Amino acid sequence: MDTATLYISTLVTLIAIMDPIGAVGIFIGITPGETEKHRRRQAALGCLWALCFLLVFFSVGNHILDFFGITLDAVQVGGGLILLKIAFDQLSTTGLTRHSAPEDAASRMQQDVSIFPLAMPLLAGPGALTLMITEAGHGQASSFSGWLAVGGAALTALLVVWLTLDRSALIHRMLGANGVGAITRLMGFILACIAAQMTIIGVTGIVSSLP
């Protein structure tokens, strides 16, 4: 596969996995009561951390999993359970209404969500990390053209995500509290479905590998 084709295929796959539009609703839900400045900073940091995670897994992902004896199926199950917990929080009425309290909003004002759950597992989740490991397994990490294509695709995809999340404050103002609540619940439901499917795939893989 030539460099341009590898770049395009990896970029399209990463954007499909990360789903920038869908991530807006989730991002609004995990940064309640935050100032626009802080939310935009979290978006930028989250994308930077996600890029770091993707490149690390592309370069040494297979070695990390082998060292700890972790299978890709285990990554699917663990990532699915984490996403399921986040989805339940999004769907919880209590979790949504508690943010309206001034004291609670103030206590959460400077909460750092850039690494968890934004960068991992929402952006650099099992799907994206598995893609990086797969490309590394194909030998792409051992060549300059492979790094140029896969690394460039990861950078471009996260630039798209950052540009989308950077406008989340405007979307928040346009939708209002009721709109945000509706999107949060909808995204929570979608995220729960994704998490369930991810967990099922992982469990199925583990069961099928048993003697």
Short mmCIF file of C-alpha atoms in Angstrom, two decimals:
data_model
loop_
_atom_site.label_atom_id
_atom_site.label_comp_id
_atom_site.label_asym_id
_atom_site.label_seq_id
_atom_site.Cartn_x
_atom_site.Cartn_y
_atom_site.Cartn_z
CA MET A 1 0.00 0.00 0.00
CA ASP A 2 1.47 3.36 -1.00
CA THR A 3 1.86 6.22 1.50
CA ALA A 4 -1.09 8.29 0.24
CA THR A 5 -3.49 5.34 0.29
CA LEU A 6 -2.35 4.31 3.77
CA TYR A 7 -2.78 7.89 5.00
CA ILE A 8 -6.31 8.22 3.62
CA SER A 9 -7.48 4.81 4.82
CA THR A 10 -6.07 5.36 8.32
CA LEU A 11 -7.52 8.88 8.51
CA VAL A 12 -11.01 7.79 7.46
CA THR A 13 -10.95 4.90 9.92
CA LEU A 14 -9.77 7.07 12.83
CA ILE A 15 -12.40 9.75 12.19
CA ALA A 16 -15.09 7.07 12.03
CA ILE A 17 -13.89 5.60 15.32
CA MET A 18 -13.51 8.94 17.14
CA ASP A 19 -16.78 10.38 15.77
CA PRO A 20 -16.06 14.11 16.36
CA ILE A 21 -19.73 15.16 16.13
CA GLY A 22 -20.83 12.52 18.60
CA ALA A 23 -17.94 13.46 20.89
CA VAL A 24 -19.33 17.00 21.25
CA GLY A 25 -22.33 15.84 23.28
CA ILE A 26 -20.17 13.63 25.48
CA PHE A 27 -17.62 16.42 25.97
CA ILE A 28 -20.35 18.83 27.07
CA GLY A 29 -21.62 16.21 29.48
CA ILE A 30 -18.25 15.62 31.17
CA THR A 31 -17.42 19.33 31.51
CA PRO A 32 -20.55 20.75 33.21
CA GLY A 33 -20.33 24.27 34.59
CA GLU A 34 -16.88 24.87 33.09
CA THR A 35 -15.80 28.22 31.68
CA GLU A 36 -15.34 28.44 27.92
CA LYS A 37 -11.61 29.04 28.39
CA HIS A 38 -11.16 25.97 30.57
CA ARG A 39 -13.29 23.79 28.30
CA ARG A 40 -11.30 24.81 25.22
CA ARG A 41 -8.06 24.13 27.08
CA GLN A 42 -9.33 20.68 28.05
CA ALA A 43 -10.21 19.97 24.41
CA ALA A 44 -6.72 20.94 23.23
CA LEU A 45 -4.96 18.98 25.97
CA GLY A 46 -7.20 15.97 25.45
CA CYS A 47 -6.38 15.85 21.75
CA LEU A 48 -2.66 16.22 22.47
CA TRP A 49 -2.74 13.40 25.01
CA ALA A 50 -4.75 11.24 22.60
CA LEU A 51 -2.14 11.84 19.89
CA CYS A 52 0.61 10.80 22.31
CA PHE A 53 -1.26 7.61 23.25
CA LEU A 54 -1.85 6.71 19.60
CA LEU A 55 1.78 7.25 18.62
CA VAL A 56 3.06 5.31 21.63
CA PHE A 57 0.84 2.35 20.79
CA PHE A 58 1.88 2.59 17.15
CA SER A 59 5.56 2.46 18.08
CA VAL A 60 5.62 0.01 21.02
CA GLY A 61 2.04 -1.20 21.42
CA ASN A 62 2.76 -4.84 20.65
CA HIS A 63 5.68 -4.86 23.09
CA ILE A 64 3.57 -3.29 25.86
CA LEU A 65 0.81 -5.86 25.54
CA ASP A 66 3.30 -8.73 25.29
CA PHE A 67 5.22 -7.50 28.34
CA PHE A 68 2.12 -7.40 30.53
CA GLY A 69 0.56 -10.43 28.89
CA ILE A 70 -2.51 -8.44 27.81
CA THR A 71 -4.52 -9.58 24.82
CA LEU A 72 -6.47 -7.33 22.45
CA ASP A 73 -9.63 -9.06 23.67
CA ALA A 74 -8.81 -7.94 27.22
CA VAL A 75 -8.32 -4.38 25.94
CA GLN A 76 -11.77 -4.56 24.34
CA VAL A 77 -13.40 -5.79 27.55
CA GLY A 78 -11.62 -3.30 29.81
CA GLY A 79 -12.29 -0.37 27.49
CA GLY A 80 -15.91 -1.42 27.10
CA LEU A 81 -16.47 -1.51 30.86
CA ILE A 82 -14.92 1.94 31.29
CA LEU A 83 -17.11 3.39 28.54
CA LEU A 84 -20.15 1.68 30.05
CA LYS A 85 -19.51 3.42 33.39
CA ILE A 86 -19.28 6.78 31.60
CA ALA A 87 -22.47 6.01 29.67
CA PHE A 88 -24.37 5.22 32.87
CA ASP A 89 -23.22 8.56 34.31
CA GLN A 90 -24.52 10.33 31.20
CA LEU A 91 -27.87 8.54 31.39
CA SER A 92 -28.30 9.13 35.13
CA THR A 93 -30.83 11.85 35.96
CA THR A 94 -29.02 12.45 39.23
CA GLY A 95 -25.76 12.82 37.39
CA LEU A 96 -27.26 15.51 35.19
CA THR A 97 -29.23 17.49 37.75
CA ARG A 98 -26.48 17.60 40.35
CA HIS A 99 -24.45 19.87 38.09
CA SER A 100 -27.01 22.62 38.42
CA ALA A 101 -26.06 23.25 42.04
CA PRO A 102 -23.75 26.28 42.27
CA GLU A 103 -21.49 24.71 44.89
CA ASP A 104 -21.13 21.53 42.86
CA ALA A 105 -20.41 23.44 39.67
CA ALA A 106 -17.77 25.45 41.51
CA SER A 107 -16.14 22.31 42.87
CA ARG A 108 -15.94 20.87 39.35
CA MET A 109 -14.85 24.10 37.68
CA GLN A 110 -11.20 23.12 37.33
CA GLN A 111 -11.66 19.37 36.96
CA ASP A 112 -9.13 17.92 34.54
CA VAL A 113 -10.81 15.53 32.11
CA SER A 114 -8.17 15.88 29.40
CA ILE A 115 -6.45 12.56 30.08
CA PHE A 116 -9.38 10.56 31.48
CA PRO A 117 -11.96 10.17 30.09
CA LEU A 118 -11.40 12.48 27.08
CA ALA A 119 -8.05 11.34 25.68
CA MET A 120 -8.55 7.79 26.90
CA PRO A 121 -10.85 5.99 26.34
CA LEU A 122 -13.11 8.41 24.40
CA LEU A 123 -10.61 9.47 21.71
CA ALA A 124 -7.69 7.05 21.99
CA GLY A 125 -9.95 4.16 22.91
CA PRO A 126 -9.63 0.43 22.21
CA GLY A 127 -10.72 0.88 18.60
CA ALA A 128 -8.16 3.56 17.76
CA LEU A 129 -5.41 1.87 19.76
CA THR A 130 -6.14 -1.46 18.13
CA LEU A 131 -5.86 0.20 14.73
CA MET A 132 -2.43 1.57 15.70
CA ILE A 133 -1.27 -1.84 16.89
CA THR A 134 -2.61 -3.45 13.71
CA GLU A 135 -0.72 -1.01 11.49
CA ALA A 136 2.41 -1.62 13.56
CA GLY A 137 1.90 -5.35 13.11
CA HIS A 138 1.84 -4.77 9.36
CA GLY A 139 5.34 -3.32 9.62
CA GLN A 140 4.35 0.32 9.11
CA ALA A 141 6.14 1.44 12.31
CA SER A 142 9.48 0.28 10.93
CA SER A 143 9.52 2.61 7.93
CA PHE A 144 9.59 6.38 7.51
CA SER A 145 6.75 6.29 4.99
CA GLY A 146 4.66 4.29 7.46
CA TRP A 147 5.23 6.84 10.19
CA LEU A 148 4.48 9.66 7.76
CA ALA A 149 1.18 8.09 6.72
CA VAL A 150 -0.11 6.71 10.04
CA GLY A 151 1.31 9.48 12.22
CA GLY A 152 0.04 12.12 9.82
CA ALA A 153 -3.41 10.52 9.76
CA ALA A 154 -3.55 10.48 13.58
CA LEU A 155 -2.53 14.15 13.71
CA THR A 156 -5.09 15.16 11.08
CA ALA A 157 -7.91 13.20 12.72
CA LEU A 158 -7.25 14.80 16.10
CA LEU A 159 -7.07 18.25 14.51
CA VAL A 160 -10.59 17.62 13.20
CA VAL A 161 -11.70 16.49 16.67
CA TRP A 162 -10.09 19.52 18.32
CA LEU A 163 -11.74 21.97 15.91
CA THR A 164 -15.09 20.34 16.68
CA LEU A 165 -14.68 20.26 20.47
CA ASP A 166 -13.27 23.78 20.47
CA ARG A 167 -16.71 24.99 19.30
CA SER A 168 -18.56 23.01 21.97
CA ALA A 169 -19.11 26.10 24.14
CA LEU A 170 -21.02 27.78 21.31
CA ILE A 171 -23.11 24.65 20.84
CA HIS A 172 -23.74 24.59 24.59
CA ARG A 173 -25.06 28.17 24.55
CA MET A 174 -27.24 27.53 21.51
CA LEU A 175 -28.87 24.40 22.94
CA GLY A 176 -29.42 25.56 26.51
CA ALA A 177 -29.78 23.34 29.58
CA ASN A 178 -32.63 21.22 28.18
CA GLY A 179 -30.87 20.68 24.89
CA VAL A 180 -27.64 19.74 26.62
CA GLY A 181 -29.52 17.29 28.83
CA ALA A 182 -31.17 15.69 25.82
CA ILE A 183 -27.89 15.38 23.92
CA THR A 184 -26.13 14.05 27.00
CA ARG A 185 -28.73 11.31 27.45
CA LEU A 186 -28.72 10.49 23.75
CA MET A 187 -24.93 10.28 23.67
CA GLY A 188 -25.03 8.21 26.84
CA PHE A 189 -27.35 5.72 25.18
CA ILE A 190 -25.21 5.53 22.04
CA LEU A 191 -22.07 5.20 24.16
CA ALA A 192 -23.69 2.40 26.18
CA CYS A 193 -24.45 0.52 22.97
CA ILE A 194 -20.89 0.98 21.73
CA ALA A 195 -19.52 -0.13 25.12
CA ALA A 196 -21.77 -3.19 25.19
CA GLN A 197 -20.76 -4.19 21.67
CA MET A 198 -17.08 -3.65 22.50
CA THR A 199 -17.38 -5.80 25.61
CA ILE A 200 -19.27 -8.54 23.75
CA ILE A 201 -16.58 -8.68 21.06
CA GLY A 202 -13.87 -8.93 23.71
CA VAL A 203 -15.67 -11.61 25.71
CA THR A 204 -16.43 -13.58 22.54
CA GLY A 205 -12.77 -13.48 21.60
CA ILE A 206 -11.71 -14.66 25.05
CA VAL A 207 -14.25 -17.50 25.10
CA SER A 208 -13.32 -18.64 21.60
CA SER A 209 -9.65 -18.82 22.62
CA LEU A 210 -10.36 -21.17 25.52
CA PRO A 211 -9.41 -24.82 25.00
#
